[in-house]
Amino acid sequence: MAGRMPLVVILGATGAGKSKLALELAHHFKGEVISADAMQMYRGLDIVTNKVTPEEIAMAPHHMIGFLDPLSKCTVVDFRNQALPIVEDLLRRNVMPVICGGTNYYIESLLWKVLIDQGLDGSNESEIPILKEANNRPEDIPSLSSPSSKRPNHEKLSLPLGDLEPGDIFETSTMGARSKDLDDPDTSDEVLHEKLRDIDPDRAGQLHKTNRRKVLRSIQVFHQTGRRHSELLREQIQDGGNHLGGPLRFPNFLILWVQCDQEILDDRCDRRVDKMIQRGMIKELEDFHKEYNLKRQEPADYTLGIFQSIGFKEFHNYLMLKTKAEKESDLGQKYFQDGVEQLKMVTRKYARKQIKWMRNRFLDPRRQIPDVYAVDSSDPSQWNEQCLEPALELVQAHLENRTPLLKPLEKVQRDVLKAELEQKILDCPICQVQTLGQSQMEVHLRSKGHRAKLRRLNSPRLLVFKISKINKDLQASSEMALLQKMKAFTGHGFSELKTQLSDPEGIFRVRIKECDALRTLDELKDLGLELEMKSISSK
Ligand SMILES: [Zn+2]
């Protein structure tokens, strides 16, 4: 059956069971597993990165696991350069390569020819994380990263590597340095668009100036490759790909997606964390921390090498405690519990993000992409019936060149979804502004007015509050509660407050964030006091 040997790709969110399926398929067909997991490439932290066990390796050979120095840098290009020859060699020997892993763009680098290295294939331009925009923290948006001196600290960097997008790789690659200073938030959209017009008028003509992210990326492409983005995209399309990516690398693919009911997956993510802790994750982190983390420069940087692993930064506070007594203290235990909760939350989030990614990237009808087949791992007692057997049959059918029993997943008509979203009325709760459709809302969220409001909400200012209504018949206990709340709010003493509150024109000046003030006003209202807010200074 030479020539029919497919490249088998197993997709799935963290906890869905993709490693198990990959292992069982490789075992059955005498294939070999290629891990496409950014963190598993590093040595160490076997529990945290969930590496295969020796027993599992005995079932099928594994590649791309545990060979990198934990502190070394690795980009998707490095991964592809190492993994591709392995895949090609296996196919040449008619051995089935089974690609499996959580870092989706690593998988992509093996499936599609990307014409621009460093992952700058223009393929991931569409996603602007609205939530992050709304937080007004541009430094959180990957690939619009601020200069390294302002690099977000570990508290802000709550996303694991798998969340980064292809374009982000070059942030950490040596070539990215020159364009890092491009995204100065003070540089207006107009100026950036003008800059792009100078170097790549075609591309500038395709992009609206408010599409800052795309404009920036195209400028970066030019800085990095010395060539125009518009040209590179044209070549890519001529070569059989489209604007979403290059042409496929291999003729023979089987893509399997291990799906799982969301609630069950959430629960599984939680239990996975508990299990990691049982297996000795903390000890592993502590040892590793001793060996590497303490030798690093302060402040600890969780953006390099294996330190990007989920699990490390979440336990930073706990790991920084020096003695056993400190760790066993109330504070130590609180840090520990915080770490566990954080880790669970991040793991769930990561799983959701992976699902979104797979849907967007592998079910896009505009992309040159083979069929994707789904199996369901929601019920572990049905693993054989729901997952393994359909997968085995699918591969077998492919090898025998017949139609498999499984039907491929429908491609998602993203254009249709998008069009629907464009018809909806959306509102910005901060500005009480409504827009027709998502694109208009995105424009609004980037607008100066919105950003200024957001900044104002989030920075302490001197605000003036005037009594507009007060309940005179408060019971003693309620009055006490009100006074205490006001004391916390204004910093004034009880007697002073009593005087102020008995004045119907009473005025309070408080330095506070507007968002906190609004919350307090609500609480005060429940306690019988209504205050009207007037701002005076922005300093
Ligand atoms: Zn707004």
PDB file of N, CA and C in Angstrom, residues 140-222:
ATOM      1  N   ASP A 140      -1.089  43.482  26.468  1.00  0.00           N
ATOM      2  CA  ASP A 140      -1.540  42.104  26.611  1.00  0.00           C
ATOM      3  C   ASP A 140      -1.838  41.437  25.286  1.00  0.00           C
ATOM      4  N   ILE A 141      -1.969  42.240  24.273  1.00  0.00           N
ATOM      5  CA  ILE A 141      -2.295  41.637  22.988  1.00  0.00           C
ATOM      6  C   ILE A 141      -1.009  41.113  22.375  1.00  0.00           C
ATOM      7  N   PRO A 142      -0.922  39.802  22.209  1.00  0.00           N
ATOM      8  CA  PRO A 142       0.296  39.249  21.656  1.00  0.00           C
ATOM      9  C   PRO A 142       0.582  39.905  20.313  1.00  0.00           C
ATOM     10  N   SER A 143       1.840  40.028  20.013  1.00  0.00           N
ATOM     11  CA  SER A 143       2.346  40.551  18.747  1.00  0.00           C
ATOM     12  C   SER A 143       2.142  42.057  18.602  1.00  0.00           C
ATOM     13  N   LEU A 144       1.482  42.663  19.514  1.00  0.00           N
ATOM     14  CA  LEU A 144       1.526  44.120  19.538  1.00  0.00           C
ATOM     15  C   LEU A 144       2.354  44.502  20.751  1.00  0.00           C
ATOM     16  N   SER A 145       3.277  43.631  21.060  1.00  0.00           N
ATOM     17  CA  SER A 145       3.971  43.736  22.332  1.00  0.00           C
ATOM     18  C   SER A 145       4.764  45.024  22.463  1.00  0.00           C
ATOM     19  N   SER A 146       4.835  45.484  23.673  1.00  0.00           N
ATOM     20  CA  SER A 146       5.595  46.681  23.955  1.00  0.00           C
ATOM     21  C   SER A 146       7.083  46.354  24.015  1.00  0.00           C
ATOM     22  N   PRO A 147       7.937  47.367  24.031  1.00  0.00           N
ATOM     23  CA  PRO A 147       9.372  47.104  24.124  1.00  0.00           C
ATOM     24  C   PRO A 147       9.695  46.256  25.356  1.00  0.00           C
ATOM     25  N   SER A 148      10.827  45.571  25.292  1.00  0.00           N
ATOM     26  CA  SER A 148      11.077  44.588  26.333  1.00  0.00           C
ATOM     27  C   SER A 148      11.170  45.204  27.723  1.00  0.00           C
ATOM     28  N   SER A 149      11.562  46.459  27.789  1.00  0.00           N
ATOM     29  CA  SER A 149      11.643  47.074  29.101  1.00  0.00           C
ATOM     30  C   SER A 149      10.265  47.131  29.752  1.00  0.00           C
ATOM     31  N   LYS A 150       9.240  47.187  28.911  1.00  0.00           N
ATOM     32  CA  LYS A 150       7.892  47.254  29.445  1.00  0.00           C
ATOM     33  C   LYS A 150       7.214  45.884  29.371  1.00  0.00           C
ATOM     34  N   ARG A 151       8.001  44.871  29.150  1.00  0.00           N
ATOM     35  CA  ARG A 151       7.421  43.539  28.975  1.00  0.00           C
ATOM     36  C   ARG A 151       6.493  43.205  30.138  1.00  0.00           C
ATOM     37  N   PRO A 152       5.314  42.686  29.804  1.00  0.00           N
ATOM     38  CA  PRO A 152       4.376  42.389  30.881  1.00  0.00           C
ATOM     39  C   PRO A 152       4.966  41.408  31.877  1.00  0.00           C
ATOM     40  N   ASN A 153       4.704  41.629  33.133  1.00  0.00           N
ATOM     41  CA  ASN A 153       5.256  40.719  34.122  1.00  0.00           C
ATOM     42  C   ASN A 153       4.422  39.453  34.201  1.00  0.00           C
ATOM     43  N   HIS A 154       4.809  38.573  35.080  1.00  0.00           N
ATOM     44  CA  HIS A 154       4.172  37.256  35.065  1.00  0.00           C
ATOM     45  C   HIS A 154       2.704  37.311  35.459  1.00  0.00           C
ATOM     46  N   GLU A 155       2.340  38.357  36.170  1.00  0.00           N
ATOM     47  CA  GLU A 155       0.939  38.419  36.574  1.00  0.00           C
ATOM     48  C   GLU A 155       0.041  38.646  35.375  1.00  0.00           C
ATOM     49  N   LYS A 156       0.535  39.455  34.478  1.00  0.00           N
ATOM     50  CA  LYS A 156      -0.291  39.754  33.321  1.00  0.00           C
ATOM     51  C   LYS A 156      -0.239  38.625  32.304  1.00  0.00           C
ATOM     52  N   LEU A 157       0.879  37.956  32.264  1.00  0.00           N
ATOM     53  CA  LEU A 157       1.049  36.924  31.256  1.00  0.00           C
ATOM     54  C   LEU A 157       0.395  35.635  31.704  1.00  0.00           C
ATOM     55  N   SER A 158      -0.903  35.612  31.643  1.00  0.00           N
ATOM     56  CA  SER A 158      -1.548  34.430  32.176  1.00  0.00           C
ATOM     57  C   SER A 158      -1.814  33.390  31.103  1.00  0.00           C
ATOM     58  N   LEU A 159      -1.435  33.673  29.875  1.00  0.00           N
ATOM     59  CA  LEU A 159      -1.739  32.708  28.830  1.00  0.00           C
ATOM     60  C   LEU A 159      -0.535  31.838  28.508  1.00  0.00           C
ATOM     61  N   PRO A 160      -0.769  30.579  28.320  1.00  0.00           N
ATOM     62  CA  PRO A 160       0.323  29.686  27.970  1.00  0.00           C
ATOM     63  C   PRO A 160       0.751  29.874  26.526  1.00  0.00           C
ATOM     64  N   LEU A 161       1.845  29.305  26.195  1.00  0.00           N
ATOM     65  CA  LEU A 161       2.418  29.496  24.871  1.00  0.00           C
ATOM     66  C   LEU A 161       1.446  29.124  23.767  1.00  0.00           C
ATOM     67  N   GLY A 162       0.692  28.083  24.002  1.00  0.00           N
ATOM     68  CA  GLY A 162      -0.215  27.618  22.967  1.00  0.00           C
ATOM     69  C   GLY A 162      -1.219  28.669  22.546  1.00  0.00           C
ATOM     70  N   ASP A 163      -1.329  29.692  23.322  1.00  0.00           N
ATOM     71  CA  ASP A 163      -2.278  30.730  22.982  1.00  0.00           C
ATOM     72  C   ASP A 163      -1.717  31.746  22.005  1.00  0.00           C
ATOM     73  N   LEU A 164      -0.428  31.724  21.877  1.00  0.00           N
ATOM     74  CA  LEU A 164       0.163  32.698  20.987  1.00  0.00           C
ATOM     75  C   LEU A 164      -0.161  32.328  19.556  1.00  0.00           C
ATOM     76  N   GLU A 165      -0.026  33.302  18.707  1.00  0.00           N
ATOM     77  CA  GLU A 165      -0.340  33.067  17.322  1.00  0.00           C
ATOM     78  C   GLU A 165       0.943  33.059  16.516  1.00  0.00           C
ATOM     79  N   PRO A 166       0.861  32.537  15.296  1.00  0.00           N
ATOM     80  CA  PRO A 166       2.093  32.405  14.513  1.00  0.00           C
ATOM     81  C   PRO A 166       2.904  33.686  14.476  1.00  0.00           C
ATOM     82  N   GLY A 167       2.255  34.801  14.302  1.00  0.00           N
ATOM     83  CA  GLY A 167       2.988  36.058  14.191  1.00  0.00           C
ATOM     84  C   GLY A 167       3.754  36.405  15.450  1.00  0.00           C
ATOM     85  N   ASP A 168       3.348  35.811  16.557  1.00  0.00           N
ATOM     86  CA  ASP A 168       3.973  36.186  17.818  1.00  0.00           C
ATOM     87  C   ASP A 168       5.358  35.618  17.984  1.00  0.00           C
ATOM     88  N   ILE A 169       5.591  34.549  17.288  1.00  0.00           N
ATOM     89  CA  ILE A 169       6.867  33.893  17.417  1.00  0.00           C
ATOM     90  C   ILE A 169       7.982  34.860  17.159  1.00  0.00           C
ATOM     91  N   PHE A 170       7.736  35.726  16.217  1.00  0.00           N
ATOM     92  CA  PHE A 170       8.850  36.577  15.865  1.00  0.00           C
ATOM     93  C   PHE A 170       9.111  37.648  16.911  1.00  0.00           C
ATOM     94  N   GLU A 171       8.171  37.823  17.795  1.00  0.00           N
ATOM     95  CA  GLU A 171       8.430  38.698  18.927  1.00  0.00           C
ATOM     96  C   GLU A 171       9.636  38.208  19.721  1.00  0.00           C
ATOM     97  N   THR A 172       9.736  36.920  19.860  1.00  0.00           N
ATOM     98  CA  THR A 172      10.832  36.390  20.652  1.00  0.00           C
ATOM     99  C   THR A 172      12.020  36.013  19.774  1.00  0.00           C
ATOM    100  N   SER A 173      11.824  36.013  18.465  1.00  0.00           N
ATOM    101  CA  SER A 173      12.952  35.668  17.616  1.00  0.00           C
ATOM    102  C   SER A 173      13.848  36.893  17.479  1.00  0.00           C
ATOM    103  N   THR A 174      15.060  36.633  17.126  1.00  0.00           N
ATOM    104  CA  THR A 174      16.030  37.712  17.123  1.00  0.00           C
ATOM    105  C   THR A 174      15.718  38.773  16.079  1.00  0.00           C
ATOM    106  N   MET A 175      14.991  38.402  15.054  1.00  0.00           N
ATOM    107  CA  MET A 175      14.743  39.353  13.989  1.00  0.00           C
ATOM    108  C   MET A 175      13.657  40.360  14.336  1.00  0.00           C
ATOM    109  N   GLY A 176      12.923  40.066  15.362  1.00  0.00           N
ATOM    110  CA  GLY A 176      11.777  40.913  15.658  1.00  0.00           C
ATOM    111  C   GLY A 176      12.132  42.258  16.258  1.00  0.00           C
ATOM    112  N   ALA A 177      13.344  42.355  16.737  1.00  0.00           N
ATOM    113  CA  ALA A 177      13.709  43.514  17.532  1.00  0.00           C
ATOM    114  C   ALA A 177      13.397  44.861  16.864  1.00  0.00           C
ATOM    115  N   ARG A 178      13.666  44.928  15.595  1.00  0.00           N
ATOM    116  CA  ARG A 178      13.550  46.217  14.929  1.00  0.00           C
ATOM    117  C   ARG A 178      12.128  46.768  14.918  1.00  0.00           C
ATOM    118  N   SER A 179      11.163  45.868  14.840  1.00  0.00           N
ATOM    119  CA  SER A 179       9.803  46.387  14.712  1.00  0.00           C
ATOM    120  C   SER A 179       9.091  46.468  16.047  1.00  0.00           C
ATOM    121  N   LYS A 180       9.812  46.123  17.094  1.00  0.00           N
ATOM    122  CA  LYS A 180       9.165  46.137  18.403  1.00  0.00           C
ATOM    123  C   LYS A 180       8.676  47.515  18.800  1.00  0.00           C
ATOM    124  N   ASP A 181       9.466  48.516  18.416  1.00  0.00           N
ATOM    125  CA  ASP A 181       9.087  49.852  18.850  1.00  0.00           C
ATOM    126  C   ASP A 181       7.975  50.442  17.989  1.00  0.00           C
ATOM    127  N   LEU A 182       7.532  49.675  17.009  1.00  0.00           N
ATOM    128  CA  LEU A 182       6.500  50.191  16.120  1.00  0.00           C
ATOM    129  C   LEU A 182       5.206  50.508  16.844  1.00  0.00           C
ATOM    130  N   ASP A 183       4.818  49.600  17.716  1.00  0.00           N
ATOM    131  CA  ASP A 183       3.506  49.778  18.308  1.00  0.00           C
ATOM    132  C   ASP A 183       3.540  50.633  19.551  1.00  0.00           C
ATOM    133  N   ASP A 184       4.005  51.832  19.365  1.00  0.00           N
ATOM    134  CA  ASP A 184       3.883  52.803  20.427  1.00  0.00           C
ATOM    135  C   ASP A 184       2.430  53.248  20.460  1.00  0.00           C
ATOM    136  N   PRO A 185       1.786  53.092  21.618  1.00  0.00           N
ATOM    137  CA  PRO A 185       0.365  53.458  21.670  1.00  0.00           C
ATOM    138  C   PRO A 185       0.127  54.919  21.313  1.00  0.00           C
ATOM    139  N   ASP A 186       1.165  55.745  21.421  1.00  0.00           N
ATOM    140  CA  ASP A 186       0.994  57.152  21.093  1.00  0.00           C
ATOM    141  C   ASP A 186       1.008  57.407  19.590  1.00  0.00           C
ATOM    142  N   THR A 187       1.481  56.408  18.832  1.00  0.00           N
ATOM    143  CA  THR A 187       1.465  56.583  17.384  1.00  0.00           C
ATOM    144  C   THR A 187       0.044  56.379  16.888  1.00  0.00           C
ATOM    145  N   SER A 188      -0.464  57.362  16.195  1.00  0.00           N
ATOM    146  CA  SER A 188      -1.873  57.286  15.801  1.00  0.00           C
ATOM    147  C   SER A 188      -2.060  56.292  14.660  1.00  0.00           C
ATOM    148  N   ASP A 189      -3.294  55.851  14.493  1.00  0.00           N
ATOM    149  CA  ASP A 189      -3.639  54.951  13.392  1.00  0.00           C
ATOM    150  C   ASP A 189      -3.259  55.576  12.053  1.00  0.00           C
ATOM    151  N   GLU A 190      -3.466  56.872  11.948  1.00  0.00           N
ATOM    152  CA  GLU A 190      -3.181  57.571  10.686  1.00  0.00           C
ATOM    153  C   GLU A 190      -1.701  57.482  10.341  1.00  0.00           C
ATOM    154  N   VAL A 191      -0.875  57.757  11.347  1.00  0.00           N
ATOM    155  CA  VAL A 191       0.573  57.763  11.116  1.00  0.00           C
ATOM    156  C   VAL A 191       1.050  56.370  10.698  1.00  0.00           C
ATOM    157  N   LEU A 192       0.526  55.355  11.368  1.00  0.00           N
ATOM    158  CA  LEU A 192       0.922  53.991  11.032  1.00  0.00           C
ATOM    159  C   LEU A 192       0.502  53.644   9.606  1.00  0.00           C
ATOM    160  N   HIS A 193      -0.724  54.010   9.284  1.00  0.00           N
ATOM    161  CA  HIS A 193      -1.237  53.706   7.950  1.00  0.00           C
ATOM    162  C   HIS A 193      -0.408  54.430   6.895  1.00  0.00           C
ATOM    163  N   GLU A 194      -0.028  55.644   7.184  1.00  0.00           N
ATOM    164  CA  GLU A 194       0.821  56.432   6.289  1.00  0.00           C
ATOM    165  C   GLU A 194       2.156  55.715   6.083  1.00  0.00           C
ATOM    166  N   LYS A 195       2.704  55.202   7.186  1.00  0.00           N
ATOM    167  CA  LYS A 195       3.980  54.480   7.146  1.00  0.00           C
ATOM    168  C   LYS A 195       3.871  53.279   6.212  1.00  0.00           C
ATOM    169  N   LEU A 196       2.744  52.573   6.331  1.00  0.00           N
ATOM    170  CA  LEU A 196       2.538  51.403   5.473  1.00  0.00           C
ATOM    171  C   LEU A 196       2.393  51.831   4.016  1.00  0.00           C
ATOM    172  N   ARG A 197       1.705  52.951   3.813  1.00  0.00           N
ATOM    173  CA  ARG A 197       1.515  53.434   2.438  1.00  0.00           C
ATOM    174  C   ARG A 197       2.871  53.706   1.779  1.00  0.00           C
ATOM    175  N   ASP A 198       3.811  54.206   2.567  1.00  0.00           N
ATOM    176  CA  ASP A 198       5.148  54.472   2.026  1.00  0.00           C
ATOM    177  C   ASP A 198       5.846  53.207   1.563  1.00  0.00           C
ATOM    178  N   ILE A 199       5.725  52.137   2.332  1.00  0.00           N
ATOM    179  CA  ILE A 199       6.493  50.941   1.990  1.00  0.00           C
ATOM    180  C   ILE A 199       5.702  49.935   1.164  1.00  0.00           C
ATOM    181  N   ASP A 200       4.386  49.941   1.311  1.00  0.00           N
ATOM    182  CA  ASP A 200       3.593  48.938   0.600  1.00  0.00           C
ATOM    183  C   ASP A 200       2.214  49.520   0.270  1.00  0.00           C
ATOM    184  N   PRO A 201       2.183  50.360  -0.780  1.00  0.00           N
ATOM    185  CA  PRO A 201       0.924  51.054  -1.083  1.00  0.00           C
ATOM    186  C   PRO A 201      -0.224  50.094  -1.392  1.00  0.00           C
ATOM    187  N   ASP A 202       0.080  48.962  -2.042  1.00  0.00           N
ATOM    188  CA  ASP A 202      -0.998  48.013  -2.368  1.00  0.00           C
ATOM    189  C   ASP A 202      -1.692  47.534  -1.108  1.00  0.00           C
ATOM    190  N   ARG A 203      -0.863  47.131  -0.165  1.00  0.00           N
ATOM    191  CA  ARG A 203      -1.403  46.601   1.085  1.00  0.00           C
ATOM    192  C   ARG A 203      -2.159  47.706   1.837  1.00  0.00           C
ATOM    193  N   ALA A 204      -1.573  48.886   1.857  1.00  0.00           N
ATOM    194  CA  ALA A 204      -2.230  50.002   2.545  1.00  0.00           C
ATOM    195  C   ALA A 204      -3.600  50.263   1.935  1.00  0.00           C
ATOM    196  N   GLY A 205      -3.691  50.084   0.618  1.00  0.00           N
ATOM    197  CA  GLY A 205      -4.963  50.292  -0.049  1.00  0.00           C
ATOM    198  C   GLY A 205      -6.016  49.268   0.363  1.00  0.00           C
ATOM    199  N   GLN A 206      -5.544  48.081   0.786  1.00  0.00           N
ATOM    200  CA  GLN A 206      -6.488  47.034   1.174  1.00  0.00           C
ATOM    201  C   GLN A 206      -6.957  47.192   2.618  1.00  0.00           C
ATOM    202  N   LEU A 207      -6.208  47.939   3.405  1.00  0.00           N
ATOM    203  CA  LEU A 207      -6.511  47.994   4.836  1.00  0.00           C
ATOM    204  C   LEU A 207      -7.007  49.372   5.260  1.00  0.00           C
ATOM    205  N   HIS A 208      -8.017  49.364   6.059  1.00  0.00           N
ATOM    206  CA  HIS A 208      -8.477  50.624   6.622  1.00  0.00           C
ATOM    207  C   HIS A 208      -7.541  51.016   7.763  1.00  0.00           C
ATOM    208  N   LYS A 209      -7.355  52.306   7.943  1.00  0.00           N
ATOM    209  CA  LYS A 209      -6.363  52.739   8.940  1.00  0.00           C
ATOM    210  C   LYS A 209      -6.720  52.310  10.365  1.00  0.00           C
ATOM    211  N   THR A 210      -8.019  52.099  10.612  1.00  0.00           N
ATOM    212  CA  THR A 210      -8.396  51.689  11.966  1.00  0.00           C
ATOM    213  C   THR A 210      -8.060  50.230  12.223  1.00  0.00           C
ATOM    214  N   ASN A 211      -7.724  49.506  11.180  1.00  0.00           N
ATOM    215  CA  ASN A 211      -7.354  48.107  11.375  1.00  0.00           C
ATOM    216  C   ASN A 211      -5.887  48.045  11.776  1.00  0.00           C
ATOM    217  N   ARG A 212      -5.627  48.591  12.944  1.00  0.00           N
ATOM    218  CA  ARG A 212      -4.270  48.818  13.414  1.00  0.00           C
ATOM    219  C   ARG A 212      -3.428  47.542  13.422  1.00  0.00           C
ATOM    220  N   ARG A 213      -4.045  46.477  13.850  1.00  0.00           N
ATOM    221  CA  ARG A 213      -3.314  45.218  13.981  1.00  0.00           C
ATOM    222  C   ARG A 213      -2.784  44.737  12.638  1.00  0.00           C
ATOM    223  N   LYS A 214      -3.649  44.774  11.638  1.00  0.00           N
ATOM    224  CA  LYS A 214      -3.210  44.325  10.312  1.00  0.00           C
ATOM    225  C   LYS A 214      -2.183  45.271   9.723  1.00  0.00           C
ATOM    226  N   VAL A 215      -2.416  46.555   9.917  1.00  0.00           N
ATOM    227  CA  VAL A 215      -1.478  47.550   9.401  1.00  0.00           C
ATOM    228  C   VAL A 215      -0.094  47.304  10.006  1.00  0.00           C
ATOM    229  N   LEU A 216      -0.101  47.099  11.336  1.00  0.00           N
ATOM    230  CA  LEU A 216       1.163  46.858  12.026  1.00  0.00           C
ATOM    231  C   LEU A 216       1.851  45.606  11.503  1.00  0.00           C
ATOM    232  N   ARG A 217       1.057  44.567  11.358  1.00  0.00           N
ATOM    233  CA  ARG A 217       1.651  43.307  10.917  1.00  0.00           C
ATOM    234  C   ARG A 217       2.293  43.447   9.545  1.00  0.00           C
ATOM    235  N   SER A 218       1.632  44.159   8.673  1.00  0.00           N
ATOM    236  CA  SER A 218       2.190  44.315   7.327  1.00  0.00           C
ATOM    237  C   SER A 218       3.476  45.132   7.358  1.00  0.00           C
ATOM    238  N   ILE A 219       3.528  46.107   8.246  1.00  0.00           N
ATOM    239  CA  ILE A 219       4.776  46.868   8.397  1.00  0.00           C
ATOM    240  C   ILE A 219       5.870  45.945   8.933  1.00  0.00           C
ATOM    241  N   GLN A 220       5.470  45.109   9.883  1.00  0.00           N
ATOM    242  CA  GLN A 220       6.446  44.182  10.465  1.00  0.00           C
ATOM    243  C   GLN A 220       6.989  43.222   9.411  1.00  0.00           C
ATOM    244  N   VAL A 221       6.104  42.744   8.552  1.00  0.00           N
ATOM    245  CA  VAL A 221       6.547  41.825   7.499  1.00  0.00           C
ATOM    246  C   VAL A 221       7.638  42.487   6.665  1.00  0.00           C
ATOM    247  N   PHE A 222       7.407  43.740   6.339  1.00  0.00           N
ATOM    248  CA  PHE A 222       8.388  44.443   5.518  1.00  0.00           C
ATOM    249  C   PHE A 222       9.715  44.585   6.261  1.00  0.00           C
TER     250      PHE A 222
END
